[in-house]
Amino acid sequence: MGESYWFGYRNHILNNFGYGSFGDFNFGSSPEKVALGEAVGNYVGAIYGNTSSGGENFEFSIEDKFIPRGLMWDLVDDTPWDIVTDPNSEVSFFDNISGFTPQMIFDGLNGVLPIQEVQSIREFRDNLRTLHLNNTSNSASDFDAFLDGNDVFN
């Protein structure tokens, strides 16, 4: 990912005077890119920067209602009793996905093609499934349902 990746991200922040809120984004916004980027940022900050939990205990941001802060943790950990609730639809589902490693997650953020930039949770889901789902014990249907549940834009 090069500098071009950040244009839409920065424009989103500027156009919305911050992240904005689900369903109320200004013209020229890239909420799907920001949702994925901030989910990754929370995870990276927690594992490498010692920030508190990185979304592990608060799956979605209550303020903006579109950033799945705990998504990356939920791909790694084994907490099938953990319930995730979409703050917009209030639909809940179990965190029944586990076994992904940080390296697998970072691989999924790179496009399958060398020049491709992953810009949404849906694209991340598709890449991660193609690259690493077979290296886990998760079923494709459970995996897709879990990632779709964390993607308020699908």
mmCIF file of C-alpha atoms in Angstrom, residues 2-153:
data_model
loop_
_atom_site.group_PDB
_atom_site.id
_atom_site.type_symbol
_atom_site.label_atom_id
_atom_site.label_comp_id
_atom_site.label_asym_id
_atom_site.label_seq_id
_atom_site.Cartn_x
_atom_site.Cartn_y
_atom_site.Cartn_z
ATOM 1 C CA GLY A 2 1.325 3.326 -0.956
ATOM 2 C CA GLU A 3 0.438 6.933 -0.450
ATOM 3 C CA SER A 4 -2.631 6.592 -2.683
ATOM 4 C CA TYR A 5 -4.236 4.326 -0.065
ATOM 5 C CA TRP A 6 -4.313 7.165 2.455
ATOM 6 C CA PHE A 7 -6.062 9.762 0.260
ATOM 7 C CA GLY A 8 -9.546 8.304 0.802
ATOM 8 C CA TYR A 9 -8.823 7.665 4.478
ATOM 9 C CA ARG A 10 -7.694 11.238 5.142
ATOM 10 C CA ASN A 11 -10.516 12.691 3.070
ATOM 11 C CA HIS A 12 -13.021 10.705 5.102
ATOM 12 C CA ILE A 13 -11.647 12.121 8.369
ATOM 13 C CA LEU A 14 -11.622 15.665 6.989
ATOM 14 C CA ASN A 15 -15.081 15.421 5.369
ATOM 15 C CA ASN A 16 -16.674 14.130 8.572
ATOM 16 C CA PHE A 17 -14.665 16.149 11.117
ATOM 17 C CA GLY A 18 -13.508 12.828 12.524
ATOM 18 C CA TYR A 19 -14.882 9.359 11.884
ATOM 19 C CA GLY A 20 -18.494 10.405 11.413
ATOM 20 C CA SER A 21 -21.392 8.153 12.396
ATOM 21 C CA PHE A 22 -22.909 5.198 10.591
ATOM 22 C CA GLY A 23 -25.604 6.334 8.178
ATOM 23 C CA ASP A 24 -24.545 9.985 8.290
ATOM 24 C CA PHE A 25 -21.370 10.364 6.227
ATOM 25 C CA ASN A 26 -20.592 13.414 4.141
ATOM 26 C CA PHE A 27 -19.907 13.291 0.398
ATOM 27 C CA GLY A 28 -16.450 11.980 -0.503
ATOM 28 C CA SER A 29 -16.229 9.664 2.498
ATOM 29 C CA SER A 30 -14.659 6.202 2.694
ATOM 30 C CA PRO A 31 -16.260 4.649 5.775
ATOM 31 C CA GLU A 32 -15.525 1.059 4.736
ATOM 32 C CA LYS A 33 -11.817 1.813 4.438
ATOM 33 C CA VAL A 34 -11.807 3.601 7.799
ATOM 34 C CA ALA A 35 -13.727 0.754 9.480
ATOM 35 C CA LEU A 36 -11.094 -1.754 8.394
ATOM 36 C CA GLY A 37 -8.164 0.568 9.061
ATOM 37 C CA GLU A 38 -9.263 1.422 12.577
ATOM 38 C CA ALA A 39 -10.046 -2.220 13.396
ATOM 39 C CA VAL A 40 -6.485 -3.076 12.393
ATOM 40 C CA GLY A 41 -5.128 -0.027 14.234
ATOM 41 C CA ASN A 42 -6.811 -1.041 17.483
ATOM 42 C CA TYR A 43 -5.387 -4.553 17.179
ATOM 43 C CA VAL A 44 -1.867 -3.425 16.294
ATOM 44 C CA GLY A 45 -1.889 -0.835 19.059
ATOM 45 C CA ALA A 46 -2.804 -3.479 21.596
ATOM 46 C CA ILE A 47 -0.318 -6.151 20.566
ATOM 47 C CA TYR A 48 2.628 -3.917 19.726
ATOM 48 C CA GLY A 49 1.930 -0.626 21.484
ATOM 49 C CA ASN A 50 0.517 -1.773 24.819
ATOM 50 C CA THR A 51 -2.739 0.152 24.412
ATOM 51 C CA SER A 52 -5.550 -1.173 26.550
ATOM 52 C CA SER A 53 -7.209 -4.267 25.078
ATOM 53 C CA GLY A 54 -7.443 -2.940 21.498
ATOM 54 C CA GLY A 55 -11.171 -3.505 21.296
ATOM 55 C CA GLU A 56 -11.174 -6.942 22.860
ATOM 56 C CA ASN A 57 -13.754 -5.915 25.449
ATOM 57 C CA PHE A 58 -15.678 -3.453 23.269
ATOM 58 C CA GLU A 59 -16.288 -5.051 19.872
ATOM 59 C CA PHE A 60 -17.860 -2.005 18.204
ATOM 60 C CA SER A 61 -17.303 1.669 18.755
ATOM 61 C CA ILE A 62 -20.485 2.965 20.353
ATOM 62 C CA GLU A 63 -19.812 6.527 19.168
ATOM 63 C CA ASP A 64 -19.532 5.931 15.427
ATOM 64 C CA LYS A 65 -21.297 2.537 15.186
ATOM 65 C CA PHE A 66 -19.302 1.237 12.231
ATOM 66 C CA ILE A 67 -15.781 0.428 13.432
ATOM 67 C CA PRO A 68 -15.498 -3.187 14.649
ATOM 68 C CA ARG A 69 -12.754 -2.605 17.203
ATOM 69 C CA GLY A 70 -12.546 -6.194 18.403
ATOM 70 C CA LEU A 71 -12.687 -7.909 15.015
ATOM 71 C CA MET A 72 -9.024 -8.909 14.764
ATOM 72 C CA TRP A 73 -8.971 -10.238 18.333
ATOM 73 C CA ASP A 74 -12.065 -12.298 17.650
ATOM 74 C CA LEU A 75 -10.359 -13.940 14.668
ATOM 75 C CA VAL A 76 -7.484 -15.046 16.922
ATOM 76 C CA ASP A 77 -9.033 -15.924 20.282
ATOM 77 C CA ASP A 78 -11.080 -18.931 21.255
ATOM 78 C CA THR A 79 -14.082 -17.424 23.058
ATOM 79 C CA PRO A 80 -17.204 -19.125 21.663
ATOM 80 C CA TRP A 81 -19.254 -17.760 24.581
ATOM 81 C CA ASP A 82 -18.452 -14.156 23.576
ATOM 82 C CA ILE A 83 -21.448 -12.417 22.011
ATOM 83 C CA VAL A 84 -20.953 -9.619 19.482
ATOM 84 C CA THR A 85 -23.804 -7.189 18.814
ATOM 85 C CA ASP A 86 -24.089 -4.872 15.810
ATOM 86 C CA PRO A 87 -24.884 -1.482 17.402
ATOM 87 C CA ASN A 88 -27.074 -0.448 14.468
ATOM 88 C CA SER A 89 -29.324 -3.458 13.960
ATOM 89 C CA GLU A 90 -28.803 -4.842 17.476
ATOM 90 C CA VAL A 91 -28.423 -8.290 15.884
ATOM 91 C CA SER A 92 -26.176 -10.472 18.053
ATOM 92 C CA PHE A 93 -24.018 -13.449 17.138
ATOM 93 C CA PHE A 94 -21.440 -15.648 18.839
ATOM 94 C CA ASP A 95 -17.700 -15.243 18.358
ATOM 95 C CA ASN A 96 -17.276 -18.815 17.136
ATOM 96 C CA ILE A 97 -14.193 -18.097 14.984
ATOM 97 C CA SER A 98 -10.627 -18.638 16.157
ATOM 98 C CA GLY A 99 -7.211 -19.871 15.129
ATOM 99 C CA PHE A 100 -5.994 -17.053 12.923
ATOM 100 C CA THR A 101 -2.533 -15.689 13.683
ATOM 101 C CA PRO A 102 -1.329 -12.100 13.440
ATOM 102 C CA GLN A 103 0.632 -13.075 10.312
ATOM 103 C CA MET A 104 -2.502 -14.494 8.690
ATOM 104 C CA ILE A 105 -4.374 -11.276 9.481
ATOM 105 C CA PHE A 106 -1.628 -9.139 7.971
ATOM 106 C CA ASP A 107 -1.546 -11.400 4.893
ATOM 107 C CA GLY A 108 -5.295 -10.857 4.482
ATOM 108 C CA LEU A 109 -4.773 -7.111 4.425
ATOM 109 C CA ASN A 110 -2.639 -7.386 1.302
ATOM 110 C CA GLY A 111 -4.448 -7.879 -1.946
ATOM 111 C CA VAL A 112 -4.225 -11.234 -3.638
ATOM 112 C CA LEU A 113 -2.881 -9.336 -6.648
ATOM 113 C CA PRO A 114 0.314 -7.316 -6.066
ATOM 114 C CA ILE A 115 -1.273 -3.970 -6.958
ATOM 115 C CA GLN A 116 -4.590 -4.564 -5.180
ATOM 116 C CA GLU A 117 -5.370 -2.553 -2.049
ATOM 117 C CA VAL A 118 -7.784 -4.073 0.451
ATOM 118 C CA GLN A 119 -10.249 -1.307 1.242
ATOM 119 C CA SER A 120 -13.100 -2.918 3.148
ATOM 120 C CA ILE A 121 -13.936 -5.626 5.635
ATOM 121 C CA ARG A 122 -15.583 -7.568 2.777
ATOM 122 C CA GLU A 123 -12.346 -7.527 0.740
ATOM 123 C CA PHE A 124 -10.365 -8.480 3.849
ATOM 124 C CA ARG A 125 -12.792 -11.353 4.483
ATOM 125 C CA ASP A 126 -12.423 -12.649 0.932
ATOM 126 C CA ASN A 127 -8.611 -12.447 1.005
ATOM 127 C CA LEU A 128 -8.301 -14.048 4.425
ATOM 128 C CA ARG A 129 -10.644 -16.862 3.387
ATOM 129 C CA THR A 130 -8.663 -17.520 0.200
ATOM 130 C CA LEU A 131 -5.271 -17.372 1.876
ATOM 131 C CA HIS A 132 -5.755 -18.987 5.281
ATOM 132 C CA LEU A 133 -9.188 -20.368 6.118
ATOM 133 C CA ASN A 134 -8.009 -23.897 5.302
ATOM 134 C CA ASN A 135 -5.259 -23.483 7.930
ATOM 135 C CA THR A 136 -7.898 -23.148 10.674
ATOM 136 C CA SER A 137 -10.718 -25.352 11.933
ATOM 137 C CA ASN A 138 -13.398 -22.805 10.952
ATOM 138 C CA SER A 139 -16.045 -23.588 8.359
ATOM 139 C CA ALA A 140 -16.463 -21.238 5.409
ATOM 140 C CA SER A 141 -20.108 -20.532 6.298
ATOM 141 C CA ASP A 142 -19.294 -19.685 9.951
ATOM 142 C CA PHE A 143 -16.342 -17.550 8.849
ATOM 143 C CA ASP A 144 -18.366 -15.595 6.275
ATOM 144 C CA ALA A 145 -21.270 -15.099 8.688
ATOM 145 C CA PHE A 146 -18.950 -13.838 11.425
ATOM 146 C CA LEU A 147 -17.112 -11.368 9.190
ATOM 147 C CA ASP A 148 -20.378 -10.205 7.632
ATOM 148 C CA GLY A 149 -21.770 -9.634 11.115
ATOM 149 C CA ASN A 150 -18.819 -7.372 11.842
ATOM 150 C CA ASP A 151 -19.303 -5.456 8.598
ATOM 151 C CA VAL A 152 -22.186 -2.996 8.953
ATOM 152 C CA PHE A 153 -21.852 -2.105 5.245
#
